[in-house]
PDB file of C-alpha atoms and ligand atoms in Angstrom:
ATOM      1  CA  MET G 173      55.834  55.798-121.557  1.00 44.00           C
ATOM      2  CA  GLY G 174      56.603  52.092-121.404  1.00 49.00           C
ATOM      3  CA  PRO G 175      54.050  49.608-123.430  1.00 51.00           C
ATOM      4  CA  LYS G 176      52.729  49.206-119.892  1.00 52.00           C
ATOM      5  CA  ARG G 177      51.306  52.409-119.622  1.00 50.00           C
ATOM      6  CA  VAL G 178      50.192  53.035-122.661  1.00 44.00           C
ATOM      7  CA  LEU G 179      47.787  49.580-121.724  1.00 51.00           C
ATOM      8  CA  LEU G 180      46.396  50.298-118.450  1.00 51.00           C
ATOM      9  CA  PRO G 181      43.488  52.668-119.913  1.00 48.00           C
ATOM     10  CA  ALA G 182      42.648  49.052-121.552  1.00 51.00           C
ATOM     11  CA  VAL G 183      43.805  46.898-118.742  1.00 49.00           C
ATOM     12  CA  ALA G 184      40.561  49.042-116.067  1.00 51.00           C
ATOM     13  CA  PHE G 185      38.250  47.948-118.889  1.00 47.00           C
ATOM     14  CA  LEU G 186      39.151  44.636-119.262  1.00 46.00           C
ATOM     15  CA  SER G 187      39.509  44.179-115.470  1.00 52.00           C
ATOM     16  CA  LEU G 188      35.677  44.558-114.814  1.00 48.00           C
ATOM     17  CA  LEU G 189      35.047  42.300-117.876  1.00 44.00           C
ATOM     18  CA  PHE G 190      37.290  40.162-116.088  1.00 47.00           C
ATOM     19  CA  LEU G 191      35.826  41.384-112.309  1.00 50.00           C
ATOM     20  CA  ALA G 192      32.586  40.529-113.354  1.00 46.00           C
ATOM     21  CA  GLY G 193      32.817  37.150-114.381  1.00 44.00           C
ATOM     22  CA  LEU G 194      35.596  35.877-111.919  1.00 46.00           C
ATOM     23  CA  TRP G 195      33.708  34.630-109.442  1.00 42.00           C
ATOM     24  CA  LEU G 196      30.160  33.866-110.592  1.00 38.00           C
ATOM     25  CA  PRO G 197      30.440  33.435-115.182  1.00 35.00           C
ATOM     26  CA  GLU G 198      27.561  31.451-114.715  1.00 33.00           C
ATOM     27  CA  VAL G 199      24.783  34.109-113.426  1.00 31.00           C
ATOM     28  CA  GLN G 200      22.569  35.505-115.926  1.00 30.00           C
ATOM     29  CA  LEU G 201      23.415  39.854-115.121  1.00 29.00           C
ATOM     30  CA  SER G 202      19.657  40.149-116.260  1.00 28.00           C
ATOM     31  CA  ALA G 203      18.609  37.383-113.358  1.00 29.00           C
ATOM     32  CA  CYS G 204      19.715  40.071-111.346  1.00 28.00           C
ATOM     33  CA  VAL G 205      18.046  43.234-110.507  1.00 31.00           C
ATOM     34  CA  ARG G 206      16.984  44.040-106.931  1.00 33.00           C
ATOM     35  CA  GLY G 207      15.077  47.535-106.680  1.00 36.00           C
ATOM     36  CA  GLY G 208      15.238  48.304-110.039  1.00 34.00           C
ATOM     37  CA  ARG G 209      18.554  48.350-110.336  1.00 32.00           C
ATOM     38  CA  PRO G 210      21.053  45.931-111.500  1.00 29.00           C
ATOM     39  CA  CYS G 211      23.285  44.784-109.117  1.00 25.00           C
ATOM     40  CA  GLY G 212      27.172  43.737-108.472  1.00 25.00           C
ATOM     41  CA  TRP G 213      29.227  42.487-111.086  1.00 24.00           C
ATOM     42  CA  LEU G 214      29.493  39.098-109.674  1.00 27.00           C
ATOM     43  CA  GLY G 215      25.570  38.565-110.118  1.00 26.00           C
ATOM     44  CA  GLY G 216      24.987  38.006-106.419  1.00 32.00           C
ATOM     45  CA  ARG G 217      21.903  40.101-105.339  1.00 34.00           C
ATOM     46  CA  GLY G 218      23.488  43.213-103.900  1.00 34.00           C
ATOM     47  CA  GLU G 219      25.580  40.962-100.953  1.00 40.00           C
ATOM     48  CA  THR G 220      27.607  43.655 -99.977  1.00 40.00           C
ATOM     49  CA  ALA G 221      29.947  43.334 -97.227  1.00 39.00           C
ATOM     50  CA  PRO G 222      29.649  44.851 -93.412  1.00 39.00           C
ATOM     51  CA  PRO G 223      31.681  47.776 -92.240  1.00 41.00           C
ATOM     52  CA  GLU G 224      35.177  46.507 -90.141  1.00 40.00           C
ATOM     53  CA  ARG G 225      34.899  47.323 -86.375  1.00 41.00           C
ATOM     54  CA  ASP G 226      36.400  50.307 -85.135  1.00 43.00           C
ATOM     55  CA  GLY G 227      38.044  50.027 -88.585  1.00 41.00           C
ATOM     56  CA  LYS G 228      40.034  46.547 -87.146  1.00 40.00           C
ATOM     57  CA  PRO G 229      40.520  43.380 -88.220  1.00 40.00           C
ATOM     58  CA  PRO G 230      38.186  41.150 -86.641  1.00 38.00           C
ATOM     59  CA  LEU G 231      39.451  38.222 -87.259  1.00 38.00           C
ATOM     60  CA  LEU G 232      43.360  38.645 -86.552  1.00 35.00           C
ATOM     61  CA  SER G 233      44.189  41.269 -83.679  1.00 34.00           C
ATOM     62  CA  SER G 234      43.569  39.194 -80.993  1.00 35.00           C
ATOM     63  CA  ARG G 235      44.793  35.972 -82.280  1.00 35.00           C
ATOM     64  CA  LEU G 236      48.742  36.768 -82.676  1.00 36.00           C
ATOM     65  CA  PRO G 237      50.658  34.523 -82.285  1.00 41.00           C
ATOM     66  CA  LEU G 238      48.659  31.417 -83.446  1.00 38.00           C
ATOM     67  CA  PRO G 239      49.303  28.228 -82.473  1.00 41.00           C
ATOM     68  CA  ARG G 240      51.427  26.149 -84.347  1.00 43.00           C
ATOM     69  CA  HIS G 241      50.415  22.556 -85.020  1.00 46.00           C
ATOM     70  CA  GLY G 242      52.869  19.920 -85.317  1.00 45.00           C
ATOM     71  CA  THR G 243      56.441  19.499 -84.516  1.00 48.00           C
ATOM     72  CA  LEU G 244      58.534  21.184 -86.497  1.00 51.00           C
ATOM     73  CA  PRO G 245      58.968  24.929 -86.059  1.00 52.00           C
ATOM     74  CA  PRO G 246      57.815  26.143 -88.977  1.00 53.00           C
ATOM     75  CA  PRO G 247      60.850  28.653 -91.186  1.00 55.00           C
ATOM     76  CA  ARG G 248      61.678  32.229 -90.510  1.00 62.00           C
ATOM     77  CA  ALA G 249      58.263  34.095 -91.549  1.00 68.00           C
ATOM     78  CA  PRO G 250      59.715  37.612 -92.054  1.00 71.00           C
ATOM     79  CA  ARG G 251      58.076  40.428 -91.085  1.00 73.00           C
ATOM     80  CA  CYS G 252      58.307  43.917 -92.330  1.00 77.00           C
ATOM     81  CA  PRO G 253      56.881  46.808 -90.611  1.00 76.00           C
ATOM     82  CA  GLY G 254      54.298  49.585 -92.193  1.00 77.00           C
ATOM     83  CA  GLN G 255      53.571  46.904 -95.193  1.00 84.00           C
ATOM     84  CA  GLY G 256      49.563  46.060 -95.140  1.00 89.00           C
ATOM     85  CA  PHE G 257      50.322  42.417 -96.599  1.00 93.00           C
ATOM     86  CA  GLN G 258      52.104  39.750 -93.393  1.00 93.00           C
ATOM     87  CA  ILE G 259      53.395  36.439 -94.992  1.00 94.00           C
ATOM     88  CA  SER G 260      53.724  35.604 -91.537  1.00 93.00           C
ATOM     89  CA  ARG G 261      50.341  36.323 -90.458  1.00 95.00           C
ATOM     90  CA  LEU G 262      49.813  34.506 -93.608  1.00 96.00           C
ATOM     91  CA  LEU G 263      50.938  31.834 -92.269  1.00 96.00           C
ATOM     92  CA  ALA G 264      49.867  31.592 -89.084  1.00 96.00           C
ATOM     93  CA  ALA G 265      45.634  32.032 -90.347  1.00 97.00           C
ATOM     94  CA  PHE G 266      46.472  28.926 -93.278  1.00 98.00           C
ATOM     95  CA  ARG G 267      48.700  26.622 -90.572  1.00 97.00           C
ATOM     96  CA  GLY G 268      46.134  27.308 -87.422  1.00 97.00           C
ATOM     97  CA  CYS G 269      43.101  26.221 -89.479  1.00 97.00           C
ATOM     98  CA  VAL G 270      43.889  22.298 -90.091  1.00 98.00           C
ATOM     99  CA  THR G 271      42.879  21.001 -86.451  1.00 97.00           C
ATOM    100  CA  PRO G 272      44.156  18.014 -85.161  1.00 97.00           C
ATOM    101  CA  GLU G 273      41.605  16.068 -87.124  1.00 96.00           C
ATOM    102  CA  GLY G 274      41.834  17.456 -90.343  1.00 96.00           C
ATOM    103  CA  GLU G 275      38.909  19.902 -90.771  1.00 97.00           C
ATOM    104  CA  ILE G 276      38.899  23.556 -91.211  1.00 98.00           C
ATOM    105  CA  LEU G 277      38.390  26.649 -89.334  1.00 98.00           C
ATOM    106  CA  LEU G 278      36.501  29.144 -90.923  1.00 98.00           C
ATOM    107  CA  GLN G 279      37.599  31.927 -88.395  1.00 98.00           C
ATOM    108  CA  ASP G 280      40.770  31.063 -89.916  1.00 98.00           C
ATOM    109  CA  TYR G 281      40.351  30.619 -93.011  1.00 98.00           C
ATOM    110  CA  LEU G 282      38.843  33.578 -93.452  1.00 98.00           C
ATOM    111  CA  ALA G 283      41.841  35.295 -91.225  1.00 97.00           C
ATOM    112  CA  GLY G 284      44.143  33.917 -93.898  1.00 97.00           C
ATOM    113  CA  TRP G 285      42.427  35.182 -96.934  1.00 97.00           C
ATOM    114  CA  LYS G 286      42.410  38.498 -95.502  1.00 95.00           C
ATOM    115  CA  GLU G 287      46.207  38.795 -95.260  1.00 95.00           C
ATOM    116  CA  LEU G 288      45.396  37.238 -99.413  1.00 95.00           C
ATOM    117  CA  ILE G 289      43.874  40.281 -99.734  1.00 94.00           C
ATOM    118  CA  LYS G 290      46.309  42.592 -98.700  1.00 93.00           C
ATOM    119  CA  LEU G 291      48.806  40.882-101.562  1.00 93.00           C
ATOM    120  CA  ILE G 292      46.144  40.738-104.245  1.00 91.00           C
ATOM    121  CA  ASP G 293      45.813  44.576-103.685  1.00 90.00           C
ATOM    122  CA  ALA G 294      49.673  44.340-103.947  1.00 90.00           C
ATOM    123  CA  LEU G 295      49.351  43.394-106.759  1.00 89.00           C
ATOM    124  CA  GLY G 296      48.161  45.922-108.871  1.00 85.00           C
ATOM    125  CA  ALA G 297      45.620  49.006-109.331  1.00 81.00           C
ATOM    126  CA  ALA G 298      43.612  45.841-111.996  1.00 80.00           C
ATOM    127  CA  PHE G 299      43.710  44.100-109.314  1.00 81.00           C
ATOM    128  CA  GLY G 300      41.282  46.151-106.105  1.00 78.00           C
ATOM    129  CA  LEU G 301      38.241  45.385-107.094  1.00 73.00           C
ATOM    130  CA  LEU G 302      38.601  41.268-106.944  1.00 78.00           C
ATOM    131  CA  ALA G 303      40.252  42.531-103.920  1.00 83.00           C
ATOM    132  CA  ARG G 304      36.655  43.974-102.501  1.00 83.00           C
ATOM    133  CA  GLU G 305      35.070  41.072-104.172  1.00 82.00           C
ATOM    134  CA  THR G 306      36.730  38.900-101.633  1.00 89.00           C
ATOM    135  CA  GLN G 307      36.300  40.908 -98.872  1.00 92.00           C
ATOM    136  CA  THR G 308      32.589  40.237-100.073  1.00 92.00           C
ATOM    137  CA  LYS G 309      32.127  36.975-100.029  1.00 93.00           C
ATOM    138  CA  MET G 310      33.805  37.165 -96.842  1.00 95.00           C
ATOM    139  CA  ALA G 311      31.639  38.768 -95.000  1.00 95.00           C
ATOM    140  CA  ILE G 312      28.967  37.078 -96.293  1.00 94.00           C
ATOM    141  CA  LEU G 313      30.564  33.741 -94.756  1.00 97.00           C
ATOM    142  CA  GLU G 314      31.673  36.430 -91.221  1.00 97.00           C
ATOM    143  CA  GLY G 315      27.591  36.608 -91.702  1.00 96.00           C
ATOM    144  CA  HIS G 316      26.907  33.106 -91.198  1.00 96.00           C
ATOM    145  CA  ARG G 317      28.846  32.680 -89.246  1.00 97.00           C
ATOM    146  CA  SER G 318      27.501  34.886 -86.837  1.00 96.00           C
ATOM    147  CA  GLY G 319      24.006  34.443 -88.032  1.00 94.00           C
ATOM    148  CA  PRO G 320      21.423  32.299 -85.803  1.00 94.00           C
ATOM    149  CA  HIS G 321      23.269  28.850 -86.815  1.00 96.00           C
ATOM    150  CA  ALA G 322      26.715  29.817 -86.315  1.00 97.00           C
ATOM    151  CA  PRO G 323      27.580  26.456 -84.345  1.00 97.00           C
ATOM    152  CA  HIS G 324      26.911  24.750 -87.892  1.00 97.00           C
ATOM    153  CA  TYR G 325      29.466  27.289 -89.593  1.00 98.00           C
ATOM    154  CA  ARG G 326      32.414  26.665 -87.182  1.00 98.00           C
ATOM    155  CA  THR G 327      34.065  24.204 -89.744  1.00 98.00           C
ATOM    156  CA  LEU G 328      34.556  24.019 -93.398  1.00 98.00           C
ATOM    157  CA  GLN G 329      32.974  20.559 -92.626  1.00 98.00           C
ATOM    158  CA  ALA G 330      30.315  21.611 -90.894  1.00 98.00           C
ATOM    159  CA  MET G 331      29.020  24.193 -92.790  1.00 97.00           C
ATOM    160  CA  VAL G 332      28.961  21.850 -95.894  1.00 97.00           C
ATOM    161  CA  ALA G 333      27.379  19.249 -93.792  1.00 97.00           C
ATOM    162  CA  PHE G 334      24.672  21.320 -92.860  1.00 96.00           C
ATOM    163  CA  GLU G 335      23.732  23.081 -96.157  1.00 94.00           C
ATOM    164  CA  LEU G 336      23.175  20.339 -97.366  1.00 93.00           C
ATOM    165  CA  ARG G 337      21.409  18.594 -95.037  1.00 93.00           C
ATOM    166  CA  ARG G 338      18.947  21.753 -95.335  1.00 89.00           C
ATOM    167  CA  GLY G 339      18.816  22.185 -98.985  1.00 85.00           C
ATOM    168  CA  ARG G 340      21.250  25.776 -98.468  1.00 82.00           C
ATOM    169  CA  VAL G 341      23.591  24.815-100.709  1.00 82.00           C
ATOM    170  CA  GLY G 342      22.265  26.381-104.156  1.00 68.00           C
ATOM    171  CA  LEU G 343      22.748  23.539-106.672  1.00 64.00           C
ATOM    172  CA  ARG G 344      19.832  25.371-108.631  1.00 64.00           C
ATOM    173  CA  VAL G 345      18.799  28.811-107.703  1.00 63.00           C
ATOM    174  CA  LEU G 346      18.237  29.123-103.943  1.00 61.00           C
ATOM    175  CA  PRO G 347      14.844  31.813-103.503  1.00 63.00           C
ATOM    176  CA  PRO G 348      15.507  35.338-103.502  1.00 68.00           C
ATOM    177  CA  ASP G 349      15.291  36.223 -99.627  1.00 70.00           C
ATOM    178  CA  GLN G 350      17.874  33.242 -98.340  1.00 75.00           C
ATOM    179  CA  PRO G 351      21.509  34.572 -97.983  1.00 77.00           C
ATOM    180  CA  PRO G 352      23.963  33.271-100.088  1.00 87.00           C
ATOM    181  CA  SER G 353      24.845  29.762 -99.418  1.00 92.00           C
ATOM    182  CA  GLY G 354      28.257  29.454 -97.413  1.00 95.00           C
ATOM    183  CA  SER G 355      29.346  26.288 -99.869  1.00 95.00           C
ATOM    184  CA  ARG G 356      28.743  28.071-103.231  1.00 92.00           C
ATOM    185  CA  THR G 357      30.241  31.077-101.459  1.00 93.00           C
ATOM    186  CA  LEU G 358      33.504  29.600-100.563  1.00 96.00           C
ATOM    187  CA  LEU G 359      33.659  27.738-103.299  1.00 95.00           C
ATOM    188  CA  ARG G 360      34.811  30.617-105.438  1.00 92.00           C
ATOM    189  CA  LEU G 361      37.881  31.727-102.783  1.00 95.00           C
ATOM    190  CA  HIS G 362      38.256  28.280-102.853  1.00 96.00           C
ATOM    191  CA  ARG G 363      39.107  28.290-106.619  1.00 94.00           C
ATOM    192  CA  ALA G 364      40.233  31.837-106.500  1.00 93.00           C
ATOM    193  CA  LEU G 365      43.389  29.813-104.028  1.00 96.00           C
ATOM    194  CA  LYS G 366      44.772  27.700-105.859  1.00 97.00           C
ATOM    195  CA  TRP G 367      45.376  30.375-108.644  1.00 95.00           C
ATOM    196  CA  LEU G 368      47.454  31.809-106.155  1.00 96.00           C
ATOM    197  CA  GLU G 369      48.978  28.720-104.782  1.00 98.00           C
ATOM    198  CA  LEU G 370      50.621  28.188-107.886  1.00 98.00           C
ATOM    199  CA  PHE G 371      51.531  31.477-108.526  1.00 97.00           C
ATOM    200  CA  LEU G 372      52.808  31.698-105.556  1.00 97.00           C
ATOM    201  CA  GLY G 373      54.969  28.082-106.402  1.00 98.00           C
ATOM    202  CA  LYS G 374      55.835  29.788-109.693  1.00 97.00           C
ATOM    203  CA  LEU G 375      57.614  31.902-108.168  1.00 96.00           C
ATOM    204  CA  GLY G 376      59.627  30.121-105.656  1.00 97.00           C
ATOM    205  CA  ARG G 377      60.680  28.063-108.330  1.00 97.00           C
ATOM    206  CA  SER G 378      61.344  29.466-111.715  1.00 95.00           C
ATOM    207  CA  GLY G 379      64.339  30.899-113.482  1.00 92.00           C
ATOM    208  CA  ALA G 380      65.367  34.621-113.113  1.00 92.00           C
ATOM    209  CA  GLU G 381      64.143  35.293-116.097  1.00 94.00           C
ATOM    210  CA  GLU G 382      60.416  34.306-116.676  1.00 95.00           C
ATOM    211  CA  ASP G 383      58.564  36.889-116.225  1.00 96.00           C
ATOM    212  CA  PRO G 384      56.060  36.804-113.451  1.00 95.00           C
ATOM    213  CA  SER G 385      52.995  37.942-115.779  1.00 95.00           C
ATOM    214  CA  GLN G 386      53.908  34.862-117.904  1.00 95.00           C
ATOM    215  CA  LEU G 387      53.712  32.951-115.265  1.00 97.00           C
ATOM    216  CA  CYS G 388      50.625  34.508-113.427  1.00 95.00           C
ATOM    217  CA  ALA G 389      48.999  34.219-116.553  1.00 95.00           C
ATOM    218  CA  GLU G 390      49.905  30.332-116.224  1.00 96.00           C
ATOM    219  CA  ALA G 391      48.720  29.285-113.003  1.00 96.00           C
ATOM    220  CA  TYR G 392      45.427  31.333-114.117  1.00 93.00           C
ATOM    221  CA  GLN G 393      45.239  29.253-117.289  1.00 93.00           C
ATOM    222  CA  ALA G 394      45.663  26.210-115.375  1.00 95.00           C
ATOM    223  CA  ALA G 395      43.389  27.158-111.601  1.00 94.00           C
ATOM    224  CA  LEU G 396      40.777  29.653-113.252  1.00 89.00           C
ATOM    225  CA  ALA G 397      40.079  29.838-117.168  1.00 89.00           C
ATOM    226  CA  ARG G 398      37.802  27.028-117.037  1.00 88.00           C
ATOM    227  CA  TYR G 399      35.405  28.664-115.731  1.00 82.00           C
ATOM    228  CA  HIS G 400      35.509  31.742-117.607  1.00 80.00           C
ATOM    229  CA  GLY G 401      34.048  32.664-121.080  1.00 80.00           C
ATOM    230  CA  TRP G 402      37.023  33.953-124.024  1.00 84.00           C
ATOM    231  CA  TRP G 403      36.130  37.799-122.959  1.00 80.00           C
ATOM    232  CA  VAL G 404      37.116  37.250-119.156  1.00 74.00           C
ATOM    233  CA  ARG G 405      39.888  34.727-119.842  1.00 81.00           C
ATOM    234  CA  GLN G 406      41.372  37.982-122.837  1.00 81.00           C
ATOM    235  CA  ALA G 407      40.875  40.368-120.047  1.00 77.00           C
ATOM    236  CA  ALA G 408      43.029  38.214-117.262  1.00 81.00           C
ATOM    237  CA  GLY G 409      45.357  38.533-119.927  1.00 85.00           C
ATOM    238  CA  LEU G 410      46.051  41.857-119.726  1.00 82.00           C
ATOM    239  CA  ALA G 411      45.597  43.077-116.302  1.00 82.00           C
ATOM    240  CA  PHE G 412      48.550  39.962-115.430  1.00 91.00           C
ATOM    241  CA  LEU G 413      50.621  42.330-117.969  1.00 90.00           C
ATOM    242  CA  ALA G 414      50.699  44.738-115.298  1.00 89.00           C
ATOM    243  CA  LEU G 415      51.846  43.438-112.615  1.00 93.00           C
ATOM    244  CA  PRO G 416      54.434  43.997-110.493  1.00 93.00           C
ATOM    245  CA  SER G 417      58.289  42.990-111.601  1.00 93.00           C
ATOM    246  CA  ARG G 418      59.908  40.049-110.152  1.00 94.00           C
ATOM    247  CA  ARG G 419      61.560  41.494-107.384  1.00 92.00           C
ATOM    248  CA  GLU G 420      59.057  44.124-106.165  1.00 92.00           C
ATOM    249  CA  LEU G 421      57.066  40.658-105.396  1.00 94.00           C
ATOM    250  CA  TYR G 422      59.790  39.090-103.749  1.00 93.00           C
ATOM    251  CA  GLY G 423      60.204  42.302-101.937  1.00 91.00           C
ATOM    252  CA  LEU G 424      56.319  41.771-100.912  1.00 92.00           C
ATOM    253  CA  VAL G 425      57.412  38.854 -98.241  1.00 91.00           C
ATOM    254  CA  CYS G 426      59.941  40.692 -96.368  1.00 86.00           C
ATOM    255  CA  ALA G 427      62.901  38.319 -97.134  1.00 85.00           C
ATOM    256  CA  GLU G 428      66.590  39.327 -97.751  1.00 83.00           C
ATOM    257  CA  GLY G 429      67.394  38.837-100.625  1.00 88.00           C
ATOM    258  CA  GLU G 430      66.886  36.361-103.421  1.00 92.00           C
ATOM    259  CA  LYS G 431      66.758  33.326-101.448  1.00 93.00           C
ATOM    260  CA  GLU G 432      64.804  33.663 -98.545  1.00 93.00           C
ATOM    261  CA  ALA G 433      62.164  35.367-100.446  1.00 94.00           C
ATOM    262  CA  ARG G 434      61.969  31.891-102.654  1.00 96.00           C
ATOM    263  CA  ALA G 435      62.256  29.326 -98.998  1.00 96.00           C
ATOM    264  CA  VAL G 436      58.551  31.668 -98.055  1.00 95.00           C
ATOM    265  CA  LEU G 437      56.803  31.679-100.658  1.00 96.00           C
ATOM    266  CA  LEU G 438      56.973  27.731-101.159  1.00 97.00           C
ATOM    267  CA  ASP G 439      56.925  27.790 -97.431  1.00 96.00           C
ATOM    268  CA  ALA G 440      53.321  29.225 -97.860  1.00 97.00           C
ATOM    269  CA  VAL G 441      52.370  27.951-100.808  1.00 98.00           C
ATOM    270  CA  GLY G 442      52.819  24.472 -98.545  1.00 98.00           C
ATOM    271  CA  THR G 443      50.786  25.513 -95.948  1.00 97.00           C
ATOM    272  CA  ILE G 444      47.896  27.338 -98.615  1.00 98.00           C
ATOM    273  CA  SER G 445      47.999  23.643-100.323  1.00 98.00           C
ATOM    274  CA  ARG G 446      47.025  21.426 -97.283  1.00 98.00           C
ATOM    275  CA  VAL G 447      44.438  23.746 -96.906  1.00 98.00           C
ATOM    276  CA  TYR G 448      43.382  23.540-100.450  1.00 98.00           C
ATOM    277  CA  ASN G 449      43.803  19.987-100.690  1.00 98.00           C
ATOM    278  CA  ILE G 450      41.677  19.200 -97.539  1.00 98.00           C
ATOM    279  CA  THR G 451      39.303  21.283 -99.582  1.00 98.00           C
ATOM    280  CA  GLN G 452      39.276  20.055-102.501  1.00 98.00           C
ATOM    281  CA  GLN G 453      38.527  16.588-101.098  1.00 98.00           C
ATOM    282  CA  LEU G 454      35.371  17.225 -99.218  1.00 98.00           C
ATOM    283  CA  TYR G 455      33.903  19.332-101.847  1.00 97.00           C
ATOM    284  CA  ALA G 456      34.680  16.082-104.379  1.00 97.00           C
ATOM    285  CA  THR G 457      33.283  13.271-101.487  1.00 97.00           C
ATOM    286  CA  ARG G 458      30.317  15.552-101.380  1.00 95.00           C
ATOM    287  CA  GLY G 459      30.170  16.019-105.352  1.00 93.00           C
ATOM    288  CA  LEU G 460      29.590  19.893-104.841  1.00 93.00           C
ATOM    289  CA  LEU G 461      33.107  21.055-107.105  1.00 93.00           C
ATOM    290  CA  GLU G 462      31.062  22.035-109.411  1.00 86.00           C
ATOM    291  CA  LEU G 463      28.509  23.927-107.805  1.00 83.00           C
ATOM    292  CA  PRO G 464      26.620  26.951-110.237  1.00 76.00           C
TER     293      PRO G 464
HETATM  294  C1  LIG H1686      47.924  18.275-102.857  1.00 71.28           C
HETATM  295  O1  LIG H1686      47.762  17.237-103.377  1.00 71.28           O
HETATM  296  C2  LIG H1686      48.915  17.734-104.268  1.00 71.28           C
HETATM  297  C3  LIG H1686      47.603  17.606-105.500  1.00 71.28           C
HETATM  298  O2  LIG H1686      47.148  15.723-105.240  1.00 71.28           O
HETATM  299  C4  LIG H1686      50.316  17.130-104.286  1.00 71.28           C
HETATM  300  O3  LIG H1686      51.175  17.619-105.071  1.00 71.28           O
HETATM  301  C5  LIG H1686      50.386  17.881-102.944  1.00 71.28           C
HETATM  302  O4  LIG H1686      51.801  17.293-102.913  1.00 71.28           O
HETATM  303  C6  LIG H1686      49.753  18.006-102.188  1.00 71.28           C
HETATM  304  N1  LIG H1686      50.000  19.030-100.856  1.00 71.28           N
HETATM  305  C7  LIG H1686      49.841  17.967 -99.862  1.00 71.28           C
HETATM  306  C8  LIG H1686      50.556  19.203 -98.837  1.00 71.28           C
HETATM  307  O5  LIG H1686      49.477  17.840 -99.049  1.00 71.28           O
END
């Protein structure tokens, strides 16, 4: 029995704490009671994801192959049959989500996240709940996209402008009968996107002797840790210890050999980074980066 195995119960327990704080660390759980029962780990208002229609991914099924912007043919994105996570779908969605005007299409953004969730799932059991919580965030945004104000939720830019205009962003606390704001919900995804971007980048660039757990922890330090309290940070550190080996992680992108795996990873990082930067710029300009 390796030390990782001994750690598992601790990881399982602490990852709950981790997840409790990952997205909405500032919300007090006492403020979150619904029908006399406390609601989810995130301190949301009992948000639950709607079931997928026909058990099929609602976003991607009809979208491949996606249009490619720009002139360069993207590097080969390998497909791996039989695996849930497909880097090719991730790339297609995040490439397709930026319009020529530099706006971000929410449908494609969420399609990209749908693939990222599968990646998070593949990082191990300790991340399973995080994947579920991410789905909940996506479901909130999907709800807006198909709700009464759907036309305002086609792009990120339109959504933020609309919610600001209507006072729906939730700069303070929203009244309980209002759905969580899209801007605030997306900010949680946005912050986590940075963590994944940094982690994949480190994985693509680091020497073979560097431990993925360490790299993941560094990415977390740089991207997410400052939003979390002490306990959550400790728990996160433990969750990273249970990460798959470098070889297994490279296997997830289904490349032929290490060199190609690195190239594919860095290609993904560039694509994600572009989307991240546009979002970051928008939130910064609107003064929304520190939304509670
Ligand atoms: C995103 O912004 C960072 C920091 O400003 C920069 O280093 C990076 O090259 C940008 N990425 C893209 C794809 O523009």
